[in-house]
CSV table of C-alpha atoms and ligand atoms in Angstrom, one decimal:
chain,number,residue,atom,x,y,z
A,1,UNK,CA,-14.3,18.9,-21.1
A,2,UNK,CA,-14.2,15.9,-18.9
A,3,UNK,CA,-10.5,16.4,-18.6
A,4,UNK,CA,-10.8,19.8,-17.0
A,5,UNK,CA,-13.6,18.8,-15.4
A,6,UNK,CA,-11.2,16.3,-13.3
A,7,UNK,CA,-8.8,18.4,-12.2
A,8,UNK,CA,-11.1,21.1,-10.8
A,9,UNK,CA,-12.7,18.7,-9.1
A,10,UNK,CA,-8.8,17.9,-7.6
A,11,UNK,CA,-9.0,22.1,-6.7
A,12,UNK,CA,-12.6,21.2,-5.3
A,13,UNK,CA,-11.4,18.5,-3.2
A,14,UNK,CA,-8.3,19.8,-1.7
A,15,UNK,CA,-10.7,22.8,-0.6
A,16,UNK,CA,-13.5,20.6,1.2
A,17,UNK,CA,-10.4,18.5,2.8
A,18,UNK,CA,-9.3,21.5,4.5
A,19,UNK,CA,-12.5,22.7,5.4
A,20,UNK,CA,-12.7,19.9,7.5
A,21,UNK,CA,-9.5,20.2,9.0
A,22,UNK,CA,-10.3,23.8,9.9
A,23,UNK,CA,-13.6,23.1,11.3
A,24,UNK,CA,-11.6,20.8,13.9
A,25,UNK,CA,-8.7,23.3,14.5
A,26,UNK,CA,-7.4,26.8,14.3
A,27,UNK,CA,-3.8,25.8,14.8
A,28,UNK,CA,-2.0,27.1,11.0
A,29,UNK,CA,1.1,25.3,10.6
A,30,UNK,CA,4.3,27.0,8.6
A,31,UNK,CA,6.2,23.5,8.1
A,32,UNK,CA,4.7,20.3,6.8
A,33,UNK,CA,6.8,17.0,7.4
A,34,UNK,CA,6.0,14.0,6.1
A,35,UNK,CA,7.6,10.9,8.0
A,36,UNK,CA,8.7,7.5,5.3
A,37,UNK,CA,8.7,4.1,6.5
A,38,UNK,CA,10.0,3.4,10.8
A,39,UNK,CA,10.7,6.8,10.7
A,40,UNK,CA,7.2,7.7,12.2
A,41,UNK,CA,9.1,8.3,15.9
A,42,UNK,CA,9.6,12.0,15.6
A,43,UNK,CA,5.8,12.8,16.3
A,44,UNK,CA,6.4,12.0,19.9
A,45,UNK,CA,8.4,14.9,20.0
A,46,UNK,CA,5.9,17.2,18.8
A,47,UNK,CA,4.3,19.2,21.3
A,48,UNK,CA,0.7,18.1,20.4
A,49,UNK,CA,-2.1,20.6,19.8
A,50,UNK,CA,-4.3,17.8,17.9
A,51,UNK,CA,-4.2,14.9,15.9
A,52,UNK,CA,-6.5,14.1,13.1
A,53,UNK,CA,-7.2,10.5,11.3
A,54,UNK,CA,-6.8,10.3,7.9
A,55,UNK,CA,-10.3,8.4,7.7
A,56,UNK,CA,-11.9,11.5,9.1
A,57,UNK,CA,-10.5,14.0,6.4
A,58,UNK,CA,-12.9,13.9,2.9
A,59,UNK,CA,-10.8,12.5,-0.1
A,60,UNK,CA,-7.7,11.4,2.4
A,61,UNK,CA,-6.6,7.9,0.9
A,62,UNK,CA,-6.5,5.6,4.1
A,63,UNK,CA,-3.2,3.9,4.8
A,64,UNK,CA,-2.8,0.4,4.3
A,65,UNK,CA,1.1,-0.3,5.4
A,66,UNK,CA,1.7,-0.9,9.1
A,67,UNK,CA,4.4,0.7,9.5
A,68,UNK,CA,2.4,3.6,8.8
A,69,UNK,CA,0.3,5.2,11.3
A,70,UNK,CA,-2.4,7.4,9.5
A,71,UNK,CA,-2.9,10.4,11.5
A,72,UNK,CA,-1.9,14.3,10.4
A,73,UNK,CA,-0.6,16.1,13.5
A,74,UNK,CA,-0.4,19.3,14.7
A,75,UNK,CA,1.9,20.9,17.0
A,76,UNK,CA,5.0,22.5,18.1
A,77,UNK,CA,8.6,21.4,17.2
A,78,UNK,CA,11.5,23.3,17.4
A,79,UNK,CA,9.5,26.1,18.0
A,80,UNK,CA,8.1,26.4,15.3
A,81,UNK,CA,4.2,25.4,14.6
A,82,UNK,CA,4.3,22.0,12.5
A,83,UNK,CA,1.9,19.2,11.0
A,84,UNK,CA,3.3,15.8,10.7
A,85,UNK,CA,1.6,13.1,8.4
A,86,UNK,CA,2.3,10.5,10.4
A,87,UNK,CA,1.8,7.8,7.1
A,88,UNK,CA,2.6,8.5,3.8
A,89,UNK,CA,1.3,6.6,1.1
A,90,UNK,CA,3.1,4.6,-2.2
A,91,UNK,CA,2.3,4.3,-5.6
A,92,UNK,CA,3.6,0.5,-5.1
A,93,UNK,CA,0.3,0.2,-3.0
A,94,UNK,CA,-2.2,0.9,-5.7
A,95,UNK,CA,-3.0,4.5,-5.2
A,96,UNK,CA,-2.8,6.9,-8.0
A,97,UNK,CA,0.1,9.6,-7.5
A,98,UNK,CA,-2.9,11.9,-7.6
A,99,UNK,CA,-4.1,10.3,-4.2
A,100,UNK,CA,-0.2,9.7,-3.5
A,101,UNK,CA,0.3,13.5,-3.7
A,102,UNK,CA,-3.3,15.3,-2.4
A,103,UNK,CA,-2.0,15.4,1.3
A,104,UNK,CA,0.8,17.5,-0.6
A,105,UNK,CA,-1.9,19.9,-1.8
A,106,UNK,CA,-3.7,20.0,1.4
A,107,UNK,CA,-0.7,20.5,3.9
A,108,UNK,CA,0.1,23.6,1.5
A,109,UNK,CA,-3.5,25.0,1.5
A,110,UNK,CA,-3.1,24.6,5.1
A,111,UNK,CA,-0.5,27.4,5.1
A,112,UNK,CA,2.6,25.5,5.5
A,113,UNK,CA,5.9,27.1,2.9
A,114,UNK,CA,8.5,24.5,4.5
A,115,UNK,CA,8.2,20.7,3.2
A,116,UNK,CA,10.3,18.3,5.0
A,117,UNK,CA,10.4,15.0,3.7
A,118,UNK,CA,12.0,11.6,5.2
A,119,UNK,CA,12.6,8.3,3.3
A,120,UNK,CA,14.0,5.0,4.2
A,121,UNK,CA,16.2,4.1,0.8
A,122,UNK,CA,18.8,1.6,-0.6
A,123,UNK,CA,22.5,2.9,-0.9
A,124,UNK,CA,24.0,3.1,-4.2
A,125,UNK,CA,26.6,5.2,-3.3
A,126,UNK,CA,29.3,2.5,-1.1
A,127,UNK,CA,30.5,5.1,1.0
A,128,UNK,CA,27.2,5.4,2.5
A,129,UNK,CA,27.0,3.2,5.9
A,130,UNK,CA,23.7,1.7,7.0
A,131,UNK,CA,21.9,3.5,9.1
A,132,UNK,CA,23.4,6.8,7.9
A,133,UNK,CA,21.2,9.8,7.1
A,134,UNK,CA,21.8,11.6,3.6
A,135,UNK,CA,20.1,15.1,2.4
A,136,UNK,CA,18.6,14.7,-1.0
A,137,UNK,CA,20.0,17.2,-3.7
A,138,UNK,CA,18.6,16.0,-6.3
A,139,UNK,CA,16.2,13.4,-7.7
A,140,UNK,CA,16.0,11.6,-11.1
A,141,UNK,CA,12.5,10.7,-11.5
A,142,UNK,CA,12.0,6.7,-13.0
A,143,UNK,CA,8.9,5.9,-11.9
A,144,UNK,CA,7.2,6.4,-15.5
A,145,UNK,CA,4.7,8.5,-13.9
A,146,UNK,CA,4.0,12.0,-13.0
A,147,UNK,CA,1.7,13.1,-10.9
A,148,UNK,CA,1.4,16.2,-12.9
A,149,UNK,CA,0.4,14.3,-16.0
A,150,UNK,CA,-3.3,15.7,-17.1
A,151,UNK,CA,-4.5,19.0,-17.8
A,152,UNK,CA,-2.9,21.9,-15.2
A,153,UNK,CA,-5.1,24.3,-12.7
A,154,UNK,CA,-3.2,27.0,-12.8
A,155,UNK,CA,-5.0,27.7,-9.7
A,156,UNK,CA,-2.9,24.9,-7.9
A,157,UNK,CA,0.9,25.8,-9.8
A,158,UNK,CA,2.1,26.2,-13.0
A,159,UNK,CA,1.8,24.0,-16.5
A,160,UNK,CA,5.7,23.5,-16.4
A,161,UNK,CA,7.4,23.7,-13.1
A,162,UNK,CA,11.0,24.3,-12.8
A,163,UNK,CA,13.2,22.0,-11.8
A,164,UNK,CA,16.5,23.6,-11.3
A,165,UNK,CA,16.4,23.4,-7.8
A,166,UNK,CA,13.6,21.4,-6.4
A,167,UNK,CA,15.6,20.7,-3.0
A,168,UNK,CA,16.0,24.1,-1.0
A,169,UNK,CA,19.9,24.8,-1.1
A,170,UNK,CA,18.9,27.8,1.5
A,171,UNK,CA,17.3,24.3,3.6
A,172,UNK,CA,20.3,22.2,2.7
A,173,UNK,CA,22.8,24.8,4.6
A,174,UNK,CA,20.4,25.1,7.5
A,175,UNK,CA,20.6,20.9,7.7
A,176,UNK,CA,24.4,21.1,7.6
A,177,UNK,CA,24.5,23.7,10.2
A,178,UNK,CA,22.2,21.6,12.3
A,179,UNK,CA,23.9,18.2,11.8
A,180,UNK,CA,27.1,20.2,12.8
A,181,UNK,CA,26.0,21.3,15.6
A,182,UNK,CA,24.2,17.7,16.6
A,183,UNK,CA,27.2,15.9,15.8
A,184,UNK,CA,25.6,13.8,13.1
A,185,UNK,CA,27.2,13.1,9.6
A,186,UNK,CA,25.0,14.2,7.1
A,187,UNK,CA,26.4,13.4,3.3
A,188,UNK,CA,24.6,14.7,0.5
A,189,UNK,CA,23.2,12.3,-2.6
A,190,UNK,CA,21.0,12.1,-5.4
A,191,UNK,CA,18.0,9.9,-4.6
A,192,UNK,CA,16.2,7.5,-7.6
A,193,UNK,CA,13.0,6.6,-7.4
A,194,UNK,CA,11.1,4.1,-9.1
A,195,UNK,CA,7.6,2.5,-8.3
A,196,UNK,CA,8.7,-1.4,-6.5
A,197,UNK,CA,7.5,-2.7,-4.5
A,198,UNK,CA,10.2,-5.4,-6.0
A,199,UNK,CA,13.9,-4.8,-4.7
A,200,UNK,CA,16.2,-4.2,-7.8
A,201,UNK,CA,18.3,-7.0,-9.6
A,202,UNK,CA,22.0,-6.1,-9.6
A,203,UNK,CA,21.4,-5.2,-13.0
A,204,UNK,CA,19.2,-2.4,-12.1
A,205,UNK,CA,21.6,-1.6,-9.2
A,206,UNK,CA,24.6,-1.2,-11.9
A,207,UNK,CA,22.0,0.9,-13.8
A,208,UNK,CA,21.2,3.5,-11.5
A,209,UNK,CA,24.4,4.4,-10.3
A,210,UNK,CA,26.0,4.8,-14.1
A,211,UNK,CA,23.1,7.2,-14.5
A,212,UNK,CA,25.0,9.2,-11.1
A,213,UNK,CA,22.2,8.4,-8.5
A,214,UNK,CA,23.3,7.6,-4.6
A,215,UNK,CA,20.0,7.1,-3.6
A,216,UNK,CA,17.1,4.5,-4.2
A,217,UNK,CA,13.6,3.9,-3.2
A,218,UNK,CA,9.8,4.0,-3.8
A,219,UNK,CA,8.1,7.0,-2.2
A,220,UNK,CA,9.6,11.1,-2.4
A,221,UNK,CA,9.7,12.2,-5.5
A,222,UNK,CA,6.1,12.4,-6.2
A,223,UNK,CA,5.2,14.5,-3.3
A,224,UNK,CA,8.4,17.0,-4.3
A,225,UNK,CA,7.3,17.5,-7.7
A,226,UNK,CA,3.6,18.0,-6.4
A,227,UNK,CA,5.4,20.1,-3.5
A,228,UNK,CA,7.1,22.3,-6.2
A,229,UNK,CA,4.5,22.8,-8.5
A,230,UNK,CA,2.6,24.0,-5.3
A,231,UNK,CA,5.0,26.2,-4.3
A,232,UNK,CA,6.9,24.9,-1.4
A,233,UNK,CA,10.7,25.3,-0.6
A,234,UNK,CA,11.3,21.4,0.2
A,235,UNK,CA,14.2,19.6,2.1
A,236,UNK,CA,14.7,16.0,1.7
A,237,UNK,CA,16.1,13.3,4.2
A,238,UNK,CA,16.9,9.2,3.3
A,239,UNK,CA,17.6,6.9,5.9
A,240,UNK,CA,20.1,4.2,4.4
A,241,UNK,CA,18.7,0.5,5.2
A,242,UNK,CA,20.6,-1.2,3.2
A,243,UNK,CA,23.8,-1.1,1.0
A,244,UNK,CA,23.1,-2.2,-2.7
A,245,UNK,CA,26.6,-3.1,-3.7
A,246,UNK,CA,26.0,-5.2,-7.2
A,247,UNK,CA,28.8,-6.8,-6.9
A,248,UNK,CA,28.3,-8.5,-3.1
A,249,UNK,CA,24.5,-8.2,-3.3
A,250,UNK,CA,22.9,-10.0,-0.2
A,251,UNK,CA,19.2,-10.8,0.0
A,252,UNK,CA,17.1,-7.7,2.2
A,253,UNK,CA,14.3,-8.5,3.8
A,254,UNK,CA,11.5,-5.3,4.5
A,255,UNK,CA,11.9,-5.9,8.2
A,256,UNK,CA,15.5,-5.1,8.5
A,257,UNK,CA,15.1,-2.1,6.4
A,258,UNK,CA,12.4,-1.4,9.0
A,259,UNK,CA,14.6,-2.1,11.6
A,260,UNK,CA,17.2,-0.5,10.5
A,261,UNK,CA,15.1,2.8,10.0
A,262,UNK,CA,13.9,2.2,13.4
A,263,UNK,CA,17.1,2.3,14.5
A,264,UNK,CA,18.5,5.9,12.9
A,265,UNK,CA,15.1,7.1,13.8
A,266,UNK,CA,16.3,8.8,16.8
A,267,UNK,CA,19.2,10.5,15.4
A,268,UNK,CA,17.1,11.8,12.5
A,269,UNK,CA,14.2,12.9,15.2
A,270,UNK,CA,17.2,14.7,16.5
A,271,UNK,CA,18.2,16.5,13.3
A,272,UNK,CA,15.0,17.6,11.8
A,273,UNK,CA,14.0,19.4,15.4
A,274,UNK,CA,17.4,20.9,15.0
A,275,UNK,CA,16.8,21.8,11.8
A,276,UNK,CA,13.5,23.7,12.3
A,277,UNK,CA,14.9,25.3,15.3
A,278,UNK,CA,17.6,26.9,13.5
A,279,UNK,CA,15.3,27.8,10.6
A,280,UNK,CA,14.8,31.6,10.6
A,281,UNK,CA,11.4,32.6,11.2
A,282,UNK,CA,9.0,31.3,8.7
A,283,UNK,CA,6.3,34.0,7.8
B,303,HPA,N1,15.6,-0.2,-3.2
B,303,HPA,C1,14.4,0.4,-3.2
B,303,HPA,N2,13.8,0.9,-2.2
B,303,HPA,C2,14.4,0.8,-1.0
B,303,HPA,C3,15.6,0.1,-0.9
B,303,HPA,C4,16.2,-0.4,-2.0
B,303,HPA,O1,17.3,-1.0,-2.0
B,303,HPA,N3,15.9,0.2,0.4
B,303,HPA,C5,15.0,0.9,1.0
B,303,HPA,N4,14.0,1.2,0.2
């Protein structure tokens, strides 16, 4: 009993969450983005209807990173009515994925079908360049955790979600189209994720890309399985910060990988208002 009792609670909380955000605006958003680490630039493109702290929403976890901002905002980009969470938060921080994910729950409950989701991540593949922006196809999950682990509401997605196509293949195209047409390469890649908040040894580095990942890093793949089981068509976008060559492995520091996201920032701002401008309309 106490087992269910916990995860109605979750169906509970994401309810009174949203309460709160309705109270406070009438605006309904159709796409949810959620910005990773020095990537939190694009909101000043958003034509702002309001912004809302985290610290004001019930059952929000706060943000504790500062390169995270901590705000959900709503607004219009690429014509189309949006909510960024401007801060995302990390398992490597000490929440539980089910804190790591609720914002997941709520931006859904909110009304929004289309998740996009950026990521600053380590390149495994070498004929990724620094700085270059990849579309996530797929994801191997080796965190050791699952946010879906506990009994299921069926109320908030199914016992056993599918995961034959977690990344939006209909999105993918529409990315393509839209990095054609903004003259920005945009390779695709399989992103990894485990929990850090260590960098990998080159041991780990050889590991992952035997097991046929391109991709690395700490945060994503918790939200997209939460995102799935809740029913949204997701697209995924890593900023490479740094090239993890095991065999001519240099030391990273977390400021150049923030620096370095900085840095592609603009041309991913560019590509994701593209994107949701080219988007059909979402109903
Ligand atoms: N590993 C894990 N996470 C990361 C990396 C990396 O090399 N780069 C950026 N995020």
């Amino acid at each position: 009993m106490a087992l269910t009792s916990g995860k109605s609670n979750l169906f509970n909380k994401i309810n009174a969450s949203v309460r709160v955000i309705w109270q406070k605006t009438a605006f309904r958003p159709d796409i949810a983005i959620i910005l990773g680490t020095g990537l939190g630039n694009l909101s000043k493109r958003v034509t702002k209807e309001i912004a809302i702290d985290y610290e004001s929403i019930p059952h929000f976890p706060r943000s504790t990173v500062q390169s995270h901002a901590g705000k959900l905002l709503f607004g219009v980009l690429g014509a189309k009515k949006v909510v960024v969470m401007d801060g995302r938060f990390h398992y490597y921080e000490g929440y539980t994925l089910e804190q790591v994910t609720f914002p997941v729950r709520v931006l859904r409950k909110l009304g929004a079908k289309i998740l996009v989701v950026s990521n600053a991540a380590g390149g495994l593949n070498l004929s990724y360049k620094k700085g270059e922006i990849v579309l996530i196809e797929d994801h191997i999950n080796l965190m050791g955790v699952n946010p879906l682990v506990g009994p299921n509401d069926h109320r908030l997605g199914v016992r056993f979600p599918d995961m034959s196509e977690p990344y939006s293949k209909r999105l993918m195209e529409v990315a393509e189209e839209a990095a054609r047409s903004k003259r920005v390469s945009l390779k695709r890649g399989t992103y990894l994720a485990i929990t850090g908040p260590n960098l990998e040894t080159r041991a780990e580095y050889r590991f992952m890309r035997q097991l046929g990942a391109d991709l690395v890093g700490m945060s994503t793949v918790p939200e997209v399985i939460v995102g799935v089981h809740a029913g949204f068509e997701i697209l995924g976008l890593s900023v490479v910060t740094d090239v993890c060559d095991p065999d001519h492995l240099e030391p990273v520091n977390i400021e150049e990988i923030i620096r370095t996201a900085a840095q592609a920032g603009p041309k991913l701002d560019q590509l994701v208002e593209s994107f949701i401008h080219q988007l059909p309309h979402v109903s």
